Each structure stands twice: as C-alpha cells, then as structure tokens.
C-alpha cells in the first residue's frame, strides 16, 4: 500500500525551507519527494483510496483510518491512498521528549494506549516517556514492559527514559548500563531532583560513557519546600506558599557545573525562569554540552492564572512571572532553548478537584501543544514556522540520537500535517487522553494537526 501526500507546504527544519511538494510513501518509508509525483512516477490514481481526505470526502475505501492499527486489507482497497495536503503544512513527525504515560502503576490517570492516542491526535509521531511510574522504570523489566505494551497498544513510537537512581529515591544509582542495553534514550528522575551532587556527578560520568543524555528536573527541595505556586506578588496576595525562581536556578547552575566537569550531555527539563535561560545561554557560550526545553504552558501563562485558585494551573515548575515568560520566548528565539516539550502529566478529575494546596502538580499537553505553539509563537512572529517545527523535530531527535525528525528519501515515513487556518476550541471532554487537566479549556486557538502518519500508516486524520 502506497500513500501520496499531495501538494502540501513541506517544512524542512534542517535547512529551514518551505516548498510545495508531493511525498510518496511505500513500505513505511519516504520513497519520493517532488512536484506532481503522480505524473512523473506514472502512478495510477484511478484506483486510489484511503478512508477520508482532508476535505472530509470519503474516498473509495469505506474504512476510515481512525486509531486503527490493523493494515487495511489489500483486497478491500486499491494500491494507493491520496491525502490532499494543499494549503497545509507537511512536517516531519513531531517528537515530544517529555511525556508521562503513567503505565505501569497509574492506569487510572493514563495508559500507554490512551497516551499514545492523545499523542497521535496532537500530531506527535514519537514520544519519550518519563520513568515516574509504579514501579519506577529503574530496571530492564519495566522498560521491557513499556516497550512491549507500546508495541501492542501504542499508536505512535514510544521511547522510554530510565531512572537515574533506584526507585527515583536519590540514594543509589540505577543499573544504568543495563537500562542502556534495554534501549532507554536518556536518564532522568523527572518529577524529582537528584539532590546529592556527588551522585549526580557519578550519574553524568556513567551517562557520558553510555553516550546518553541526563535529563535533569532542576529543583532544590529545601528552597521549593512546601510551595505550590511561583513565589511573588500573586502568591502573597493569594496567601499560597511560593516556590522561588532560585529553587530551579540553583540546580540549573549546579548541573551545568557538573556537566562541565564530566563532559556529559545535560538536558534541562521544563525551564521556567529568566535566570535559568540566562544560565543555559552562558553555558552554551562556553561550549558546555547543555540543552534545554520549555513547555507550552510556561511560555503562554503567568502566575496570575492561579488567581482563581483553579488547580488546573498547578504545575511543577510553577507558572512564573511575565518577565520570565518574555525571557522564555527570547530564549526560544535565540536558540538557547532547543526544544518545545509538553510535560504531559495526566491526573484524575478527583485528584485535581481537591483544593489548590492538595491537588497534584501537572497538566496534560499533547492535544493542545501545536495549537499553542502556532497561536502564541508563530502567529505573533516570535518563531517562524520552520523554527517552531525544528524545536519539535530535529532538535529533540539530535538530543536523543533518534533517527527521526526529517523528511528525506529513505527515512521512516513519520509525518504530521498541520492546518494553520483551523480554529480549535479546546474541549477537554473530547481529549483522547484520560487526563482532562488543562488550564486551556474553552480557549480558542488557531491551527491544528489534522493528520498523523507513523511508519507510513495514517494513525489520525481529522474528518
Ligand atoms: O507538574 C508536574 N507533574 N511536574 C513534574 O515534574 C512531574 C509531573 C507529574 O508526573 O505529574
């Protein structure tokens, strides 16, 4: 079965170009890129089919390809599907390098099946899942379990992260070499910092030997203490205990110093403060191997969003000040911030309905990320569409050594189609994710992923 994507605006984040092209996919790979491929390759489109095209027309094959892992039967369908991508962006399959899939252990919040469905709807063809499961992903058996369940029930590629320390307890290193042998793409205790600097140093030494990055959740726990939101004017007004920017920055500084000492590739998760951006900028200038990511909620919202005591705004690190948001956007623009990642953190409605101080930290992000990136960064001119796409494709792919992130002949046919003209009103009740915990409910955003193709198979198409 072949798939032809016709006439889309193809974004190449490697050379930051946009060109109108057709893309032909066969056997899961990109096999041709060019203008008017049907004519030049003499493809017979008279028997074309493929569910539903982007104009919503049902084509000859009656079977729409919604979350359907089964191959469309060769007998039932002719040999080529066509998706009309005119006026849409056709981009390398998006990669989210910071997702909490919750399985094993917290299946009431999310499963690998539902989390990857949410990823497909959000335009992500590959996601990287964090190890704060139960049991934690600190051994080969848990990693192997995640890989097998993802193989069976996953809609998109799933790349697991292994813990830095056993049980994420911050006391002893996990069996990092055996985790690497099992295929983890990075090490992290995400959700918790590694407080002991000596242990972090040794983790970085091993990670460097294994040629894998350490993803650091930067939070100095004594400074963060029992804080539930950003420490500042709003926390004082609301009478809520604050988490100072310094709680993050102290750890960012420490880990940069340790990365310099060890030569390890340090990736800082969810940077949220102007000070962190400045520390990373200075470290990069010195040639230290450090990269970092920002979430859509941190470049969109400020701590003022907490004023309603709405626990959907409770997240760690917390939503920061206006000055921090401006610094994050500047860091994206000058490439201090390499990656946009969601920190998709689903929780149950019951948990999030608790009063602000008791509710868990975290918000879902997979199904709103692209629309927020376009609405808050691309449309206002902070990033070009090519720059934004690079931060969700080639940059995370490079950091994690994934052979993904670009559309080239011979590459895996992981492709996302984005409609920049669509208006999307966020309705959490329609999410594929089990988590409905978003502060963006009811927001009207511009642009939406409309098709997600993984290994040449259409995993999501908007009808
Ligand atoms: O808000 C957060 N939630 N931040 C984290 O670092 C962890 C995440 C979770 O696992 O719920």
Short mmCIF file of C-alpha atoms and ligand atoms in Angstrom, two decimals:
data_model
loop_
_atom_site.label_atom_id
_atom_site.label_comp_id
_atom_site.label_asym_id
_atom_site.label_seq_id
_atom_site.Cartn_x
_atom_site.Cartn_y
_atom_site.Cartn_z
CA UNK A 1 0.00 0.00 0.00
CA UNK A 2 1.35 3.38 -1.03
CA UNK A 3 0.39 6.77 0.34
CA UNK A 4 0.69 10.00 -1.60
CA UNK A 5 0.60 13.34 0.21
CA UNK A 6 -0.27 15.83 -2.47
CA UNK A 7 0.72 19.45 -2.76
CA UNK A 8 1.41 20.36 0.86
CA UNK A 9 3.74 23.09 2.12
CA UNK A 10 6.57 20.83 3.17
CA UNK A 11 8.69 22.19 6.00
CA UNK A 12 12.29 21.07 6.11
CA UNK A 13 13.56 22.08 9.56
CA UNK A 14 17.15 21.17 8.62
CA UNK A 15 17.53 23.99 6.11
CA UNK A 16 14.50 25.96 7.36
CA UNK A 17 12.78 25.83 3.98
CA UNK A 18 9.14 25.55 2.93
CA UNK A 19 8.38 24.18 -0.54
CA UNK A 20 5.26 22.85 -2.19
CA UNK A 21 5.87 19.15 -2.76
CA UNK A 22 4.24 15.77 -3.08
CA UNK A 23 5.55 12.98 -0.88
CA UNK A 24 5.26 9.34 -1.77
CA UNK A 25 5.38 6.72 0.95
CA UNK A 26 5.78 2.98 0.47
CA UNK A 27 6.56 0.20 2.94
CA UNK A 28 6.76 2.66 5.78
CA UNK A 29 9.46 4.83 4.20
CA UNK A 30 9.54 8.05 2.21
CA UNK A 31 10.30 6.93 -1.34
CA UNK A 32 9.92 10.10 -3.41
CA UNK A 33 9.62 13.86 -2.88
CA UNK A 34 8.85 16.25 -5.72
CA UNK A 35 6.31 18.20 -7.74
CA UNK A 36 3.46 16.36 -9.46
CA UNK A 37 4.76 12.94 -8.46
CA UNK A 38 1.69 11.15 -9.80
CA UNK A 39 2.57 12.22 -13.31
CA UNK A 40 6.32 11.96 -13.06
CA UNK A 41 6.22 8.49 -11.49
CA UNK A 42 3.29 7.38 -13.60
CA UNK A 43 1.19 6.46 -10.59
CA UNK A 44 -2.27 5.15 -11.36
CA UNK A 45 -4.55 7.22 -9.15
CA UNK A 46 -7.72 5.96 -10.77
CA UNK A 47 -7.87 3.23 -8.14
CA UNK A 48 -6.79 5.45 -5.28
CA UNK A 49 -8.48 5.35 -1.92
CA UNK A 50 -7.63 5.71 1.73
CA UNK A 51 -10.51 6.43 4.06
CA UNK A 52 -11.15 10.14 4.20
CA UNK A 53 -9.24 13.01 2.74
CA UNK A 54 -8.64 16.31 4.45
CA UNK A 55 -11.63 17.91 2.81
CA UNK A 56 -13.74 15.27 4.54
CA UNK A 57 -14.65 13.41 1.38
CA UNK A 58 -14.95 9.70 1.82
CA UNK A 59 -12.89 8.02 -0.81
CA UNK A 60 -13.46 4.66 -2.43
CA UNK A 61 -12.29 2.59 0.52
CA UNK A 62 -15.06 2.80 3.11
CA UNK A 63 -12.82 2.17 6.10
CA UNK A 64 -11.73 5.39 7.80
CA UNK A 65 -8.32 5.12 9.42
CA UNK A 66 -9.04 6.23 12.97
CA UNK A 67 -6.79 4.80 15.65
CA UNK A 68 -6.70 1.66 13.65
CA UNK A 69 -3.63 -0.48 13.98
CA UNK A 70 -4.80 -3.06 11.50
CA UNK A 71 -3.47 -2.96 8.00
CA UNK A 72 -6.21 -2.03 5.58
CA UNK A 73 -6.80 -5.23 3.67
CA UNK A 74 -5.08 -5.28 0.31
CA UNK A 75 -8.08 -6.96 -1.30
CA UNK A 76 -10.54 -4.44 0.01
CA UNK A 77 -8.55 -1.45 -1.09
CA UNK A 78 -6.60 -0.50 -4.15
CA UNK A 79 -2.93 0.19 -4.04
CA UNK A 80 -2.58 3.88 -3.35
CA UNK A 81 -4.12 6.31 -0.87
CA UNK A 82 -4.05 10.01 -1.50
CA UNK A 83 -4.20 12.78 1.05
CA UNK A 84 -4.73 16.23 -0.39
CA UNK A 85 -2.46 18.44 1.71
CA UNK A 86 -2.90 21.65 -0.28
CA UNK A 87 -2.70 24.69 1.98
CA UNK A 88 -1.48 22.60 4.90
CA UNK A 89 1.96 22.29 6.45
CA UNK A 90 3.53 18.87 5.96
CA UNK A 91 6.23 18.48 8.60
CA UNK A 92 8.42 15.69 9.94
CA UNK A 93 6.53 13.68 12.55
CA UNK A 94 6.59 15.72 15.76
CA UNK A 95 8.56 14.41 18.73
CA UNK A 96 7.56 15.15 22.31
CA UNK A 97 10.52 14.39 24.52
CA UNK A 98 8.68 14.83 27.82
CA UNK A 99 5.55 12.77 28.42
CA UNK A 100 4.14 10.94 31.44
CA UNK A 101 2.31 7.83 30.23
CA UNK A 102 1.63 6.58 33.79
CA UNK A 103 1.66 2.88 32.86
CA UNK A 104 2.60 0.77 34.77
CA UNK A 105 1.03 1.76 38.06
CA UNK A 106 -1.25 4.72 37.47
CA UNK A 107 -3.54 3.44 34.72
CA UNK A 108 -6.43 5.41 36.20
CA UNK A 109 -4.59 8.58 35.01
CA UNK A 110 -3.39 7.34 31.61
CA UNK A 111 -2.29 4.21 29.80
CA UNK A 112 0.18 3.70 27.02
CA UNK A 113 -2.80 3.15 24.71
CA UNK A 114 -4.64 6.36 25.66
CA UNK A 115 -1.48 8.47 25.97
CA UNK A 116 -0.30 7.47 22.51
CA UNK A 117 -3.79 8.13 21.08
CA UNK A 118 -3.55 11.62 22.57
CA UNK A 119 -0.10 11.94 21.00
CA UNK A 120 -1.43 10.96 17.57
CA UNK A 121 -4.25 13.48 17.84
CA UNK A 122 -1.76 16.11 18.87
CA UNK A 123 0.42 15.44 15.82
CA UNK A 124 3.17 13.58 17.65
CA UNK A 125 4.60 10.51 15.95
CA UNK A 126 7.20 9.83 18.66
CA UNK A 127 7.05 10.41 22.37
CA UNK A 128 9.54 9.94 25.15
CA UNK A 129 8.06 8.66 28.39
CA UNK A 130 9.31 9.56 31.83
CA UNK A 131 10.14 6.90 34.41
CA UNK A 132 7.98 8.04 37.36
CA UNK A 133 5.74 5.02 37.03
CA UNK A 134 4.99 2.43 39.73
CA UNK A 135 7.23 0.52 39.84
CA UNK A 136 9.59 3.19 38.54
CA UNK A 137 11.37 2.48 35.26
CA UNK A 138 14.65 1.73 37.02
CA UNK A 139 15.26 -1.78 35.65
CA UNK A 140 15.16 -3.72 32.41
CA UNK A 141 11.89 -5.50 33.24
CA UNK A 142 9.89 -2.27 33.49
CA UNK A 143 11.49 -0.83 30.35
CA UNK A 144 10.79 -4.07 28.51
CA UNK A 145 7.17 -3.99 29.74
CA UNK A 146 6.72 -0.44 28.42
CA UNK A 147 8.28 -1.39 25.09
CA UNK A 148 6.06 -4.44 24.71
CA UNK A 149 2.83 -2.66 25.65
CA UNK A 150 3.76 0.20 23.32
CA UNK A 151 4.37 -2.29 20.55
CA UNK A 152 0.96 -3.88 21.13
CA UNK A 153 -1.26 -0.92 22.00
CA UNK A 154 0.71 2.19 21.07
CA UNK A 155 -0.40 4.43 18.25
CA UNK A 156 2.98 6.17 17.94
CA UNK A 157 6.64 5.40 18.63
CA UNK A 158 7.41 5.28 22.35
CA UNK A 159 10.95 5.80 23.64
CA UNK A 160 11.37 5.18 27.37
CA UNK A 161 13.64 7.07 29.75
CA UNK A 162 15.28 5.13 32.58
CA UNK A 163 15.74 6.48 36.09
CA UNK A 164 18.99 7.95 37.34
CA UNK A 165 18.58 6.47 40.81
CA UNK A 166 16.99 3.30 42.10
CA UNK A 167 13.32 3.89 42.83
CA UNK A 168 13.92 7.57 41.99
CA UNK A 169 14.87 7.76 45.65
CA UNK A 170 18.07 9.73 45.07
CA UNK A 171 20.20 7.32 47.12
CA UNK A 172 21.90 4.86 44.75
CA UNK A 173 22.40 4.87 41.02
CA UNK A 174 20.19 2.58 38.98
CA UNK A 175 21.76 -0.08 36.77
CA UNK A 176 22.41 2.48 34.08
CA UNK A 177 24.35 0.21 31.71
CA UNK A 178 21.64 -2.44 31.73
CA UNK A 179 18.97 0.22 31.17
CA UNK A 180 21.00 1.46 28.22
CA UNK A 181 21.29 -2.09 26.89
CA UNK A 182 17.49 -2.33 27.10
CA UNK A 183 17.17 0.76 24.90
CA UNK A 184 16.43 3.76 27.12
CA UNK A 185 17.10 7.03 25.31
CA UNK A 186 18.09 9.08 28.37
CA UNK A 187 18.27 9.02 32.16
CA UNK A 188 16.10 11.13 34.46
CA UNK A 189 14.45 11.07 37.87
CA UNK A 190 11.89 13.52 36.47
CA UNK A 191 9.30 14.67 38.95
CA UNK A 192 12.11 14.72 41.50
CA UNK A 193 15.60 16.22 41.52
CA UNK A 194 18.80 14.30 42.29
CA UNK A 195 19.68 16.25 45.41
CA UNK A 196 23.04 14.63 46.12
CA UNK A 197 25.58 16.40 43.89
CA UNK A 198 28.12 13.58 44.15
CA UNK A 199 25.56 11.05 42.97
CA UNK A 200 24.63 13.35 40.08
CA UNK A 201 28.29 13.64 39.17
CA UNK A 202 28.63 9.86 39.02
CA UNK A 203 25.37 9.56 37.04
CA UNK A 204 26.76 12.01 34.50
CA UNK A 205 30.04 10.09 34.29
CA UNK A 206 28.18 6.85 33.52
CA UNK A 207 25.76 8.55 31.13
CA UNK A 208 28.69 10.00 29.21
CA UNK A 209 30.28 6.55 28.92
CA UNK A 210 26.96 5.20 27.66
CA UNK A 211 26.61 8.12 25.25
CA UNK A 212 23.18 9.08 26.59
CA UNK A 213 21.96 12.41 27.96
CA UNK A 214 20.89 13.10 31.53
CA UNK A 215 17.58 14.97 31.71
CA UNK A 216 17.52 16.99 34.89
CA UNK A 217 14.46 18.06 36.83
CA UNK A 218 16.03 21.10 38.44
CA UNK A 219 14.51 21.82 41.83
CA UNK A 220 16.32 22.48 45.10
CA UNK A 221 13.87 20.90 47.55
CA UNK A 222 14.78 22.94 50.62
CA UNK A 223 14.12 26.12 48.66
CA UNK A 224 10.98 24.81 46.98
CA UNK A 225 9.84 23.48 50.38
CA UNK A 226 6.06 23.22 50.57
CA UNK A 227 5.48 25.79 47.83
CA UNK A 228 2.54 25.29 45.50
CA UNK A 229 2.98 28.19 43.07
CA UNK A 230 5.56 30.75 41.95
CA UNK A 231 6.83 32.92 44.80
CA UNK A 232 5.96 36.52 44.06
CA UNK A 233 3.30 39.20 44.34
CA UNK A 234 0.46 36.84 43.34
CA UNK A 235 1.38 34.12 45.85
CA UNK A 236 1.48 36.77 48.58
CA UNK A 237 -1.92 38.12 47.54
CA UNK A 238 -3.42 34.63 47.40
CA UNK A 239 -1.82 33.52 50.66
CA UNK A 240 -0.32 30.46 49.00
CA UNK A 241 3.21 29.23 49.78
CA UNK A 242 5.61 30.08 46.96
CA UNK A 243 8.40 28.30 45.07
CA UNK A 244 11.11 30.87 44.32
CA UNK A 245 12.77 31.05 40.90
CA UNK A 246 16.02 30.35 42.77
CA UNK A 247 14.82 26.82 43.63
CA UNK A 248 15.19 26.00 39.94
CA UNK A 249 18.18 28.19 39.13
CA UNK A 250 20.42 26.86 41.94
CA UNK A 251 20.06 23.36 40.45
CA UNK A 252 20.47 24.53 36.86
CA UNK A 253 23.75 26.18 37.89
CA UNK A 254 24.91 23.09 39.78
CA UNK A 255 24.12 20.73 36.94
CA UNK A 256 25.84 22.95 34.37
CA UNK A 257 28.93 22.91 36.58
CA UNK A 258 28.73 19.10 36.78
CA UNK A 259 28.20 18.81 33.01
CA UNK A 260 31.34 20.90 32.54
CA UNK A 261 33.21 18.64 34.97
CA UNK A 262 32.08 15.36 33.44
CA UNK A 263 31.57 16.22 29.76
CA UNK A 264 28.13 14.63 29.96
CA UNK A 265 25.30 15.92 27.77
CA UNK A 266 22.94 17.64 30.22
CA UNK A 267 19.40 18.37 29.09
CA UNK A 268 17.38 20.56 31.43
CA UNK A 269 13.70 19.71 31.57
CA UNK A 270 10.96 22.33 31.63
CA UNK A 271 12.95 25.53 32.20
CA UNK A 272 10.65 28.17 33.61
CA UNK A 273 12.67 31.19 34.74
CA UNK A 274 14.61 34.04 33.16
CA UNK A 275 17.58 33.12 35.37
CA UNK A 276 17.63 29.53 34.05
CA UNK A 277 17.58 30.79 30.47
CA UNK A 278 20.49 33.10 31.22
CA UNK A 279 22.50 30.30 32.87
CA UNK A 280 21.98 27.99 29.86
CA UNK A 281 22.82 30.80 27.43
CA UNK A 282 26.10 31.48 29.24
CA UNK A 283 26.93 27.76 29.45
CA UNK A 284 26.34 27.27 25.74
CA UNK A 285 28.62 30.22 25.01
CA UNK A 286 31.34 28.47 27.00
CA UNK A 287 30.85 25.31 24.93
CA UNK A 288 29.37 23.23 27.75
CA UNK A 289 27.20 20.41 26.43
CA UNK A 290 23.84 21.61 27.68
CA UNK A 291 20.43 21.74 26.00
CA UNK A 292 17.01 22.56 27.40
CA UNK A 293 13.28 22.53 26.77
CA UNK A 294 10.27 24.69 27.58
CA UNK A 295 6.61 23.71 27.81
CA UNK A 296 3.74 25.48 26.05
CA UNK A 297 2.17 26.33 29.41
CA UNK A 298 5.32 28.08 30.61
CA UNK A 299 5.68 30.27 27.50
CA UNK A 300 1.94 31.05 27.49
CA UNK A 301 0.71 31.60 31.05
CA UNK A 302 1.89 33.61 34.03
CA UNK A 303 1.32 33.04 37.76
CA UNK A 304 -1.66 35.38 37.52
CA UNK A 305 -3.56 32.42 36.04
CA UNK A 306 -3.51 30.92 39.55
CA UNK A 307 -5.59 33.81 40.91
CA UNK A 308 -8.81 31.84 40.55
CA UNK A 309 -7.31 29.08 42.76
CA UNK A 310 -8.03 26.79 39.82
CA UNK A 311 -5.95 23.68 40.46
CA UNK A 312 -5.64 23.15 36.68
CA UNK A 313 -2.98 25.85 36.85
CA UNK A 314 -0.94 23.93 39.43
CA UNK A 315 2.19 22.58 37.83
CA UNK A 316 5.81 21.96 38.71
CA UNK A 317 7.81 24.05 37.97
CA UNK A 318 5.08 26.61 38.58
CA UNK A 319 3.77 29.19 36.13
CA UNK A 320 6.12 32.15 36.54
CA UNK A 321 6.08 35.93 36.13
CA UNK A 322 5.51 37.97 32.97
CA UNK A 323 9.26 38.76 32.86
CA UNK A 324 10.02 35.03 32.93
CA UNK A 325 7.58 34.34 30.09
CA UNK A 326 9.24 37.06 27.99
CA UNK A 327 12.68 35.59 28.74
CA UNK A 328 11.49 32.10 27.75
CA UNK A 329 10.22 33.45 24.44
CA UNK A 330 13.53 35.25 23.85
CA UNK A 331 15.38 32.02 24.72
CA UNK A 332 13.34 30.18 22.12
CA UNK A 333 14.11 32.81 19.52
CA UNK A 334 17.89 32.83 20.03
CA UNK A 335 18.06 29.02 20.31
CA UNK A 336 19.11 29.00 23.95
CA UNK A 337 16.01 26.83 24.31
CA UNK A 338 16.34 23.93 21.89
CA UNK A 339 13.09 22.07 22.35
CA UNK A 340 9.38 22.54 22.96
CA UNK A 341 8.09 19.59 25.03
CA UNK A 342 4.75 19.22 26.76
CA UNK A 343 5.46 17.59 30.15
CA UNK A 344 2.07 15.93 29.53
CA UNK A 345 1.12 14.99 33.12
CA UNK A 346 -2.37 13.48 33.33
CA UNK A 347 -4.17 13.23 36.67
CA UNK A 348 -7.69 12.11 37.51
CA UNK A 349 -10.52 14.59 37.86
CA UNK A 350 -10.98 13.56 41.51
CA UNK A 351 -7.36 14.42 42.31
CA UNK A 352 -7.50 17.75 40.50
CA UNK A 353 -10.80 18.68 42.20
CA UNK A 354 -9.02 18.87 45.55
CA UNK A 355 -8.29 22.35 46.89
CA UNK A 356 -5.27 24.03 45.31
CA UNK A 357 -2.77 23.13 48.01
CA UNK A 358 -3.70 19.43 47.99
CA UNK A 359 -4.16 18.83 44.26
CA UNK A 360 -1.25 17.18 42.41
CA UNK A 361 1.11 19.17 40.17
CA UNK A 362 0.71 18.69 36.44
CA UNK A 363 -1.33 19.35 33.32
CA UNK A 364 -1.92 17.48 30.08
CA UNK A 365 -0.37 18.93 26.94
CA UNK A 366 -0.26 16.55 24.00
CA UNK A 367 -3.51 17.68 22.40
CA UNK A 368 -3.03 21.43 22.75
CA UNK A 369 0.70 21.83 22.08
CA UNK A 370 0.71 22.50 18.34
CA UNK A 371 -2.18 24.96 18.56
CA UNK A 372 -0.46 26.83 21.40
CA UNK A 373 2.86 26.91 19.55
CA UNK A 374 1.20 28.42 16.50
CA UNK A 375 -1.10 30.78 18.38
CA UNK A 376 1.45 32.06 20.88
CA UNK A 377 4.74 31.82 18.98
CA UNK A 378 4.31 31.50 15.22
CA UNK A 379 1.37 33.82 14.54
CA UNK A 380 2.78 36.65 16.73
CA UNK A 381 6.10 36.28 14.88
CA UNK A 382 8.23 35.11 17.82
CA UNK A 383 9.27 31.99 15.89
CA UNK A 384 8.92 31.19 12.21
CA UNK A 385 7.00 28.01 11.43
CA UNK A 386 10.33 26.37 10.46
CA UNK A 387 11.95 27.36 13.77
CA UNK A 388 8.97 26.08 15.74
CA UNK A 389 8.97 22.79 13.84
CA UNK A 390 12.73 22.35 14.38
CA UNK A 391 12.16 22.54 18.14
CA UNK A 392 9.64 19.69 17.89
CA UNK A 393 11.50 17.50 15.39
CA UNK A 394 15.21 17.59 14.55
CA UNK A 395 16.30 19.16 17.82
CA UNK A 396 14.82 16.52 20.14
CA UNK A 397 15.91 13.83 17.65
CA UNK A 398 19.52 15.06 17.84
CA UNK A 399 19.50 15.30 21.62
CA UNK A 400 18.23 11.73 21.96
CA UNK A 401 20.13 10.25 18.99
CA UNK A 402 16.87 9.23 17.29
CA UNK A 403 16.90 8.57 13.57
CA UNK A 404 13.82 10.76 13.23
CA UNK A 405 12.88 14.35 12.69
CA UNK A 406 13.28 14.97 8.97
CA UNK A 407 11.52 14.11 5.72
CA UNK A 408 14.09 12.54 3.41
CA UNK A 409 14.08 9.74 0.89
CA UNK A 410 14.65 6.52 2.78
CA UNK A 411 13.62 7.99 6.15
CA UNK A 412 10.82 6.49 8.27
CA UNK A 413 7.55 7.89 6.97
CA UNK A 414 6.65 9.69 10.21
CA UNK A 415 4.83 12.81 9.06
CA UNK A 416 2.45 15.34 10.57
CA UNK A 417 0.06 17.55 8.63
CA UNK A 418 -0.96 20.83 10.26
CA UNK A 419 -3.79 23.08 9.11
CA UNK A 420 -2.80 26.65 10.02
CA UNK A 421 -6.22 28.03 9.11
CA UNK A 422 -8.35 25.97 11.50
CA UNK A 423 -9.70 27.45 14.70
CA UNK A 424 -9.57 24.99 17.55
CA UNK A 425 -11.65 25.49 20.69
CA UNK A 426 -10.17 23.36 23.47
CA UNK A 427 -12.74 20.88 24.78
CA UNK A 428 -11.08 18.59 27.36
CA UNK A 429 -14.08 16.25 27.29
CA UNK A 430 -13.09 15.39 23.71
CA UNK A 431 -9.47 14.57 24.51
CA UNK A 432 -8.20 11.09 23.70
CA UNK A 433 -6.11 11.34 26.87
CA UNK A 434 -7.70 10.13 30.08
CA UNK A 435 -6.39 13.34 31.64
CA UNK A 436 -8.68 16.33 31.31
CA UNK A 437 -6.48 18.52 33.47
CA UNK A 438 -5.78 21.53 31.31
CA UNK A 439 -5.89 25.24 32.10
CA UNK A 440 -6.78 25.90 28.44
CA UNK A 441 -10.35 24.60 28.50
CA UNK A 442 -12.54 26.83 26.30
CA UNK A 443 -9.55 28.67 24.75
CA UNK A 444 -9.90 29.43 21.08
CA UNK A 445 -6.62 28.67 19.29
CA UNK A 446 -5.50 28.89 15.69
CA UNK A 447 -4.16 25.86 13.77
CA UNK A 448 -4.47 22.15 14.43
CA UNK A 449 -2.74 18.91 13.46
CA UNK A 450 -5.08 17.19 11.02
CA UNK A 451 -3.18 14.02 10.12
CA UNK A 452 -0.54 11.95 11.86
CA UNK A 453 1.32 9.31 9.89
CA UNK A 454 3.57 6.84 11.69
CA UNK A 455 5.74 4.45 9.69
CA UNK A 456 3.61 5.15 6.63
CA UNK A 457 0.32 4.39 8.39
CA UNK A 458 -2.29 7.05 9.00
CA UNK A 459 -2.93 6.97 12.75
CA UNK A 460 -5.08 10.05 12.94
CA UNK A 461 -6.88 12.07 10.33
CA UNK A 462 -9.36 14.79 11.05
CA UNK A 463 -12.62 14.37 9.19
O1 LIG B 1 3.82 19.18 37.21
C1 LIG B 1 4.49 18.17 37.10
N1 LIG B 1 3.91 16.95 37.04
N2 LIG B 1 5.82 18.28 37.06
C2 LIG B 1 6.62 17.21 37.10
O2 LIG B 1 7.83 17.38 37.06
C3 LIG B 1 6.04 15.85 37.21
C4 LIG B 1 4.67 15.81 36.69
C5 LIG B 1 3.91 14.56 37.07
O3 LIG B 1 4.47 13.46 36.94
O4 LIG B 1 2.74 14.66 37.44
#
